[in-house]
PDB file of C-alpha atoms and ligand atoms in Angstrom:
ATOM      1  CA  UNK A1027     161.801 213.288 163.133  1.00  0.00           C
ATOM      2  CA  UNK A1028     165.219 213.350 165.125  1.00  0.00           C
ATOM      3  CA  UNK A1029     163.726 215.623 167.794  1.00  0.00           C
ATOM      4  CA  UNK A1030     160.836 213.927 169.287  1.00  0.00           C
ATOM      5  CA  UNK A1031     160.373 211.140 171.622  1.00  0.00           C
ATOM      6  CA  UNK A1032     159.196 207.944 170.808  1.00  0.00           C
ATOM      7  CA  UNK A1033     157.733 206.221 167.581  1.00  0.00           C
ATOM      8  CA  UNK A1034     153.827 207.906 166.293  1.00  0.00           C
ATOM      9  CA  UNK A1035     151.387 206.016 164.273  1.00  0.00           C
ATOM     10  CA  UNK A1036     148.306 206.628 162.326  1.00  0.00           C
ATOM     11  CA  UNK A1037     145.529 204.472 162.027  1.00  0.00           C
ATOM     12  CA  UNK A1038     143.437 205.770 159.554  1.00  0.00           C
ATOM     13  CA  UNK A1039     139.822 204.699 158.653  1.00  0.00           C
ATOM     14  CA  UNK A1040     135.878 204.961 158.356  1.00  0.00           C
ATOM     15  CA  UNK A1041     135.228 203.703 161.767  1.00  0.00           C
ATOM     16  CA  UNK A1042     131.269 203.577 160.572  1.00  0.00           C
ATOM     17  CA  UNK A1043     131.250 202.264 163.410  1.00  0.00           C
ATOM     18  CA  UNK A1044     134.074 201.301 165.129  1.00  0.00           C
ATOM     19  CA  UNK A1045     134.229 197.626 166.116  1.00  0.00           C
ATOM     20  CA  UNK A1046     136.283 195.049 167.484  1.00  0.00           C
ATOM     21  CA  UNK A1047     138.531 194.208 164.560  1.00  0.00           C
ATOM     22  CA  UNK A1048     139.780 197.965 164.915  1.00  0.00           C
ATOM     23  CA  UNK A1049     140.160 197.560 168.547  1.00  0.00           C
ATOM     24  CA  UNK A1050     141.777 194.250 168.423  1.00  0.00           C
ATOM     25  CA  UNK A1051     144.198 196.639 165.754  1.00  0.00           C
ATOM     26  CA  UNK A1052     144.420 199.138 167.881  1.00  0.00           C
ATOM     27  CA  UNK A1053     145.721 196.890 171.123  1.00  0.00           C
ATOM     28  CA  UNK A1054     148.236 195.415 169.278  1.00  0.00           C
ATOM     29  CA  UNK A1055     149.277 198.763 167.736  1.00  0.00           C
ATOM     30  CA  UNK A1056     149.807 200.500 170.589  1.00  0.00           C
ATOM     31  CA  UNK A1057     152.184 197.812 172.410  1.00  0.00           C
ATOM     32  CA  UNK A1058     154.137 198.892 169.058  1.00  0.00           C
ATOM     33  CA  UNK A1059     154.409 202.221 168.830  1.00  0.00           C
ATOM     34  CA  UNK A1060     154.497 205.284 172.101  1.00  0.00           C
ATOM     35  CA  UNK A1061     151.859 206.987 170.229  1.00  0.00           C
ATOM     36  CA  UNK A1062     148.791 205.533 167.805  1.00  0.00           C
ATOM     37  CA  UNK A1063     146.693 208.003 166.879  1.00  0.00           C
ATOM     38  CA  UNK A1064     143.228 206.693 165.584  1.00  0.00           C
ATOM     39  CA  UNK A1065     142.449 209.057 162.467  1.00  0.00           C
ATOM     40  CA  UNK A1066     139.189 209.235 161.351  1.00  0.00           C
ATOM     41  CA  UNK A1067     138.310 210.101 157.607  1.00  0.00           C
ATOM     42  CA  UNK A1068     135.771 212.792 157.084  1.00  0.00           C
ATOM     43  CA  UNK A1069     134.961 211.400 153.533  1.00  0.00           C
ATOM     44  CA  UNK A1070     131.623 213.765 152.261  1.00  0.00           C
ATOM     45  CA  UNK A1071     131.020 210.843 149.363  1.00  0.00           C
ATOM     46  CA  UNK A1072     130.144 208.248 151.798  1.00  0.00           C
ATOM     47  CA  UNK A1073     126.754 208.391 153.801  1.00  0.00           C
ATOM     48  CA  UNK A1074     127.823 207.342 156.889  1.00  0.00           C
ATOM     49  CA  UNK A1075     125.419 205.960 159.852  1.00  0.00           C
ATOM     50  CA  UNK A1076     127.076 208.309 162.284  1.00  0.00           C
ATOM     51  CA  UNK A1077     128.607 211.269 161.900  1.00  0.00           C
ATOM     52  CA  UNK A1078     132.770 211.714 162.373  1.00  0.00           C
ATOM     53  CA  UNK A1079     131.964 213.574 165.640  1.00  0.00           C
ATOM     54  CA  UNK A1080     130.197 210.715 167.089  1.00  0.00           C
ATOM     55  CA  UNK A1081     132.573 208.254 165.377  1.00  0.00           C
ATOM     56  CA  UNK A1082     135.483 210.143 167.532  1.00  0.00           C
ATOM     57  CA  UNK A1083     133.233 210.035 170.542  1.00  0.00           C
ATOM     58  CA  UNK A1084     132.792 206.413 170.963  1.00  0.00           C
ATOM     59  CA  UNK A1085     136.330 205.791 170.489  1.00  0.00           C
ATOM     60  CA  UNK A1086     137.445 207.510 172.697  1.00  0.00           C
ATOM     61  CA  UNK A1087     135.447 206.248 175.270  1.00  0.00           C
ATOM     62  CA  UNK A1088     136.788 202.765 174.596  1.00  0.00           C
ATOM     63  CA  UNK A1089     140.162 203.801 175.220  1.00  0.00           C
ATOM     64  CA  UNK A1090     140.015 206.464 177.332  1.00  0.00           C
ATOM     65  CA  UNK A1091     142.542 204.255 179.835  1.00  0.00           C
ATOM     66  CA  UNK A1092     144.807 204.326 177.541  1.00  0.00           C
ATOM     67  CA  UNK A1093     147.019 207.796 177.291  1.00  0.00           C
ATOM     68  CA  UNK A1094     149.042 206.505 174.283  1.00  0.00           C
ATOM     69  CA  UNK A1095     145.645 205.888 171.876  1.00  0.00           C
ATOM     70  CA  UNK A1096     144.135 209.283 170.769  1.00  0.00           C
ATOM     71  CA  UNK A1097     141.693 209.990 168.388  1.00  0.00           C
ATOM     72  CA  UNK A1098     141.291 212.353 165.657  1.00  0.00           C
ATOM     73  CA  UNK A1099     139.627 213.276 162.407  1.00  0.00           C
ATOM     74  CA  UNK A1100     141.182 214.461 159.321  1.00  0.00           C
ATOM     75  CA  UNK A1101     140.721 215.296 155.585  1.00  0.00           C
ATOM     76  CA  UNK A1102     142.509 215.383 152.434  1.00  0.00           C
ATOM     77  CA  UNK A1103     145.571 213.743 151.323  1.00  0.00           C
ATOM     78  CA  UNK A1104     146.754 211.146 154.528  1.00  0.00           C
ATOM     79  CA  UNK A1105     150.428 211.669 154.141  1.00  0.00           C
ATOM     80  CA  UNK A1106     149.882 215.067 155.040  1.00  0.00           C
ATOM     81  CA  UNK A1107     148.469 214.536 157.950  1.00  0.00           C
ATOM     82  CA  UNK A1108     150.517 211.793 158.696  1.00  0.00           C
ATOM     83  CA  UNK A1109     153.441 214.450 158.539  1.00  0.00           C
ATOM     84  CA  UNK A1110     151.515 216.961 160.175  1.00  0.00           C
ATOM     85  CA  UNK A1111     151.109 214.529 163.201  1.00  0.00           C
ATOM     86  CA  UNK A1112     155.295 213.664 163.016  1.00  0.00           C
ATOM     87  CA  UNK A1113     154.256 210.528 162.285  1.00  0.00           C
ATOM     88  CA  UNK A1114     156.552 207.534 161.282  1.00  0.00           C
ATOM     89  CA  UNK A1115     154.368 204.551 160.760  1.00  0.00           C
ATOM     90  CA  UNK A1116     150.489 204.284 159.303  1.00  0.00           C
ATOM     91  CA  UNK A1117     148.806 201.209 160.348  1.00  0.00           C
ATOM     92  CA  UNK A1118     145.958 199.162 158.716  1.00  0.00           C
ATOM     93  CA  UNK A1119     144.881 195.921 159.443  1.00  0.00           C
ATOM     94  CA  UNK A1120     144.906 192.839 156.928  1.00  0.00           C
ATOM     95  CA  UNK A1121     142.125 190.559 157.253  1.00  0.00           C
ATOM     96  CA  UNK A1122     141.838 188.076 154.494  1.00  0.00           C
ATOM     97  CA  UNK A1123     143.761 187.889 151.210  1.00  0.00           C
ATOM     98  CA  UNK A1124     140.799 190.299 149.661  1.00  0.00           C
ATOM     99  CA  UNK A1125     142.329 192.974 151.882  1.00  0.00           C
ATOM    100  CA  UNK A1126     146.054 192.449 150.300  1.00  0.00           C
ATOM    101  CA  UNK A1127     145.396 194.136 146.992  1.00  0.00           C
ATOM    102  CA  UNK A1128     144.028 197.341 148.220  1.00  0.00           C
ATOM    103  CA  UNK A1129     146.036 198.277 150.934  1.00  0.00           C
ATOM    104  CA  UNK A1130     149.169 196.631 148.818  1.00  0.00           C
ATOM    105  CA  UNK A1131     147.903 199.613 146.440  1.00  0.00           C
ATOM    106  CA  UNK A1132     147.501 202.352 149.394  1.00  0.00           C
ATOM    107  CA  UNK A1133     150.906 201.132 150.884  1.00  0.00           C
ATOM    108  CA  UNK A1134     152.844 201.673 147.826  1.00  0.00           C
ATOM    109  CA  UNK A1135     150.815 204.907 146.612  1.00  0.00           C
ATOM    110  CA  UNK A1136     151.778 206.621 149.696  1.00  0.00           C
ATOM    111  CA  UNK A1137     155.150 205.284 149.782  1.00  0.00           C
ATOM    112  CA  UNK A1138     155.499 207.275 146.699  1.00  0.00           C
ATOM    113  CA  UNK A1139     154.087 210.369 148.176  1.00  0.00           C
ATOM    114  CA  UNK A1140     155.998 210.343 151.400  1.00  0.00           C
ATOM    115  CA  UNK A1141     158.835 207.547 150.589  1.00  0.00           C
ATOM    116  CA  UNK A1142     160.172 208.019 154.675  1.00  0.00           C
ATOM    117  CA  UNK A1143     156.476 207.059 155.833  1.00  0.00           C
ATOM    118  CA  UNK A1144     156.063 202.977 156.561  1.00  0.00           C
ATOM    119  CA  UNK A1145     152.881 201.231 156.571  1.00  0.00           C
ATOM    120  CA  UNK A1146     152.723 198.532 158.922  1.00  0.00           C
ATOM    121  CA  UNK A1147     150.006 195.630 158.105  1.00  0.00           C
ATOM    122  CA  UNK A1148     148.616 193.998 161.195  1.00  0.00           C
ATOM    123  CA  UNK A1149     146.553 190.796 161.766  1.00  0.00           C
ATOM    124  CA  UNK A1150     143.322 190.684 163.963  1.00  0.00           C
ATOM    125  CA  UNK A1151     142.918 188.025 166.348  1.00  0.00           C
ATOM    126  CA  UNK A1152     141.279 185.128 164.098  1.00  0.00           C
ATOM    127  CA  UNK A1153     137.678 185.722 165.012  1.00  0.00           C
ATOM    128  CA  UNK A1154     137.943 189.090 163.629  1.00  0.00           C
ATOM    129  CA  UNK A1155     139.062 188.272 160.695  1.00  0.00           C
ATOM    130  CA  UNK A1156     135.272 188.524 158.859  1.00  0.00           C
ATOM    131  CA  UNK A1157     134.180 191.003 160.800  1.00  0.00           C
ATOM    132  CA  UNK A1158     133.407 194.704 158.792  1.00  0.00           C
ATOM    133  CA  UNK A1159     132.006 197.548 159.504  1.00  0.00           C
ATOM    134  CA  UNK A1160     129.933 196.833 156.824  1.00  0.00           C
ATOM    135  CA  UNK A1161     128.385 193.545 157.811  1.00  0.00           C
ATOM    136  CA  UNK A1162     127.821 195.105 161.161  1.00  0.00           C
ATOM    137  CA  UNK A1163     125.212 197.332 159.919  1.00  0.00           C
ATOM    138  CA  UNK A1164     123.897 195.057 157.854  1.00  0.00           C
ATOM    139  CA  UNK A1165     123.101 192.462 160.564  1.00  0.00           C
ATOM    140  CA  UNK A1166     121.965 195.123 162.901  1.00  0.00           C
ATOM    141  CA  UNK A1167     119.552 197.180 160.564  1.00  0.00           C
ATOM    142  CA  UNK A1168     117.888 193.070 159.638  1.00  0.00           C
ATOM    143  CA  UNK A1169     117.278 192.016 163.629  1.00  0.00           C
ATOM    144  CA  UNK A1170     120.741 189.916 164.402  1.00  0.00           C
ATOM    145  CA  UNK A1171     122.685 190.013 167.375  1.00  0.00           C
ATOM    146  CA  UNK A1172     126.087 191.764 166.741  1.00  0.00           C
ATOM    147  CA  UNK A1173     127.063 191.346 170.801  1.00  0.00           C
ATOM    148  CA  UNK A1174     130.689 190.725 171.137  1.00  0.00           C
ATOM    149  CA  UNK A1175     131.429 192.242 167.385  1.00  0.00           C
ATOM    150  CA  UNK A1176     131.396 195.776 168.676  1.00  0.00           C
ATOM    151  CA  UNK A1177     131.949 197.732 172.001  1.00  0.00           C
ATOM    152  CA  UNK A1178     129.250 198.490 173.920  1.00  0.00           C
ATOM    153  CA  UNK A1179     128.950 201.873 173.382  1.00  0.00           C
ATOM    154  CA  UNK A1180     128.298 200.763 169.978  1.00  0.00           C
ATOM    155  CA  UNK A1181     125.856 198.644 170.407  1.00  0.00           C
ATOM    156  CA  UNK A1182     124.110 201.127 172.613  1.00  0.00           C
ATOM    157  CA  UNK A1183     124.643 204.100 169.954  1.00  0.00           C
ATOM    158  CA  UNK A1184     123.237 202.112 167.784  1.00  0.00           C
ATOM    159  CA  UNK A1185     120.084 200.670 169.236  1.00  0.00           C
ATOM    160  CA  UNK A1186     119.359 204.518 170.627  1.00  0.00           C
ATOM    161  CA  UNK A1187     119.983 205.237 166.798  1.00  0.00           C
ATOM    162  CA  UNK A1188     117.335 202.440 166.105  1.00  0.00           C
ATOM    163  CA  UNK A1189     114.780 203.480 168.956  1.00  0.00           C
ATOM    164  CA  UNK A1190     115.007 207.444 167.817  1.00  0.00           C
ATOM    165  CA  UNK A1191     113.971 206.864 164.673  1.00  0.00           C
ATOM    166  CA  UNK A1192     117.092 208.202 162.348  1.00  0.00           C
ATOM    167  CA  UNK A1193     117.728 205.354 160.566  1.00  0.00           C
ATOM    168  CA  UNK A1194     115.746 202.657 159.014  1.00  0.00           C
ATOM    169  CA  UNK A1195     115.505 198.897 159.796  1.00  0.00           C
ATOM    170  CA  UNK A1196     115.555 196.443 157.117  1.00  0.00           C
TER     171      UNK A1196
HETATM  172  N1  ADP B1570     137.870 193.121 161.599  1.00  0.00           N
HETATM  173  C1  ADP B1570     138.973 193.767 161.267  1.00  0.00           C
HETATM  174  N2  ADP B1570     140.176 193.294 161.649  1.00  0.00           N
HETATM  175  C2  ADP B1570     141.300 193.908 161.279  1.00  0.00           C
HETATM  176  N3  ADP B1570     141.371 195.019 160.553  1.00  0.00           N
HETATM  177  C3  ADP B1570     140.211 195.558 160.165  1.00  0.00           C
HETATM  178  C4  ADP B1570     138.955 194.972 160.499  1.00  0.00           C
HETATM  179  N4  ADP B1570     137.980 195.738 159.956  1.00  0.00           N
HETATM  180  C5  ADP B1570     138.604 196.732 159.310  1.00  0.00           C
HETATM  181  N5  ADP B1570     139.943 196.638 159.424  1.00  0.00           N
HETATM  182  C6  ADP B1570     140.969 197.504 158.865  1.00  0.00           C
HETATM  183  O1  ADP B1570     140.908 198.744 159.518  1.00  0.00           O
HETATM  184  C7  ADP B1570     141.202 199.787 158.603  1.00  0.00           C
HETATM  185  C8  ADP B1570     140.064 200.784 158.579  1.00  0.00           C
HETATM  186  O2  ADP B1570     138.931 200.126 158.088  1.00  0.00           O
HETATM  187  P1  ADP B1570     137.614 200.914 157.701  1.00  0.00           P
HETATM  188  O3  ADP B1570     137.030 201.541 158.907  1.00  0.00           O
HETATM  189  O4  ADP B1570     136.752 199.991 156.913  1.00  0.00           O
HETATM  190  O5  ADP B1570     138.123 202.103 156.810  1.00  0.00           O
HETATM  191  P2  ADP B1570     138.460 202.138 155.251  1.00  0.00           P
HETATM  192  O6  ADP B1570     137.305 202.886 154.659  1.00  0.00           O
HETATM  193  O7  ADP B1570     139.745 202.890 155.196  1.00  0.00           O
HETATM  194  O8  ADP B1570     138.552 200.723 154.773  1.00  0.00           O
HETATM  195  C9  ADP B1570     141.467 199.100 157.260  1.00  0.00           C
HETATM  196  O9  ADP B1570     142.853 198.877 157.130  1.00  0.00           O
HETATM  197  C10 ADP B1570     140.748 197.783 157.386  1.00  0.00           C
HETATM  198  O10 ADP B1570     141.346 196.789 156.587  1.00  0.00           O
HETATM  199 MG1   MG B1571     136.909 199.234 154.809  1.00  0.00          MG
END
């Protein structure tokens, strides 16, 4: 780690889809650190509404401006990767209090694994703080507005998603 320039991080995550909680994260991680890299899980268990490609592809449109946010995908053990991408820091973001247990858990498992490798929790801004991925879907798929929860390459992805026919509405 003595060689290279600057400090790396990883952001790991679902990203189904991306919204702005992660990009609030993302901001805010990237005045930290020379380098975030935004590393999206290709997880075969989970059915996700878009596929990694197109997960990578709207995020890097949000922040193609910015040279020190890239974007990636990756599989298997995160540590690993982490390494592979000379990485000193993983970031994840902390919402509420029922975040704290599970990344507590992640934090201190991969501690274990890799005991040089930090994770750094960060805070949203407050009005992100009960926004999910999860709940985005959910409102779009029943009708509901989710402008202002998402970029709008999201929103458009998903309404062409809608309009195509390749997903169904509640
Ligand atoms: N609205 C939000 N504000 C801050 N952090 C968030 C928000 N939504 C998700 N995160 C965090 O971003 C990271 C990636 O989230 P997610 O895409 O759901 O992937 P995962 O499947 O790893 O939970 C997690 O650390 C999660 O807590
Ligand atoms: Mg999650």
């Amino acid at each position: 780690m003595a060689s290279k320039a600057g400090r790396v991080a990883v952001y790991p995550g679902t990203f189904d889809p991306l919204t702005n909680g992660h990009v609030d994260i993302i901001r805010r991680g990237s005045v930290l650190f020379d380098r975030i890299v935004v590393a999206i899980l290709v997880n075969p268990e989970k059915s996700p509404l878009f596929t990694v490609e197109e997960r990578m592809e709207m995020t890097k449109v949000v922040f193609e401006d910015q040279p020190g946010v890239e974007v990636d995908m990756f599989q298997g053990l995160l540590v690993d990767y982490a390494l592979k991408q000379d990485a000193d820091v993983i970031v994840r973001g902390l919402r509420a209090i029922s975040d704290f247990e599970y990344e507590m858990e992640m934090a201190l498992m991969n501690r274990r694994l890799s005991p040089t490798l930090e994770t750094v929790l960060m805070m949203p801004a407050e009005s992100y703080t009960y926004l999910s991925s999860r709940l985005v879907k959910e409102i779009f798929a029943l009708g509901g507005s989710i402008r202002g929860l998402v970029p709008d390459v999201v929103e458009a992805r998903l309404e062409e998603n809608a309009n195509s026919g390749q997903h169904h509405r509640a």
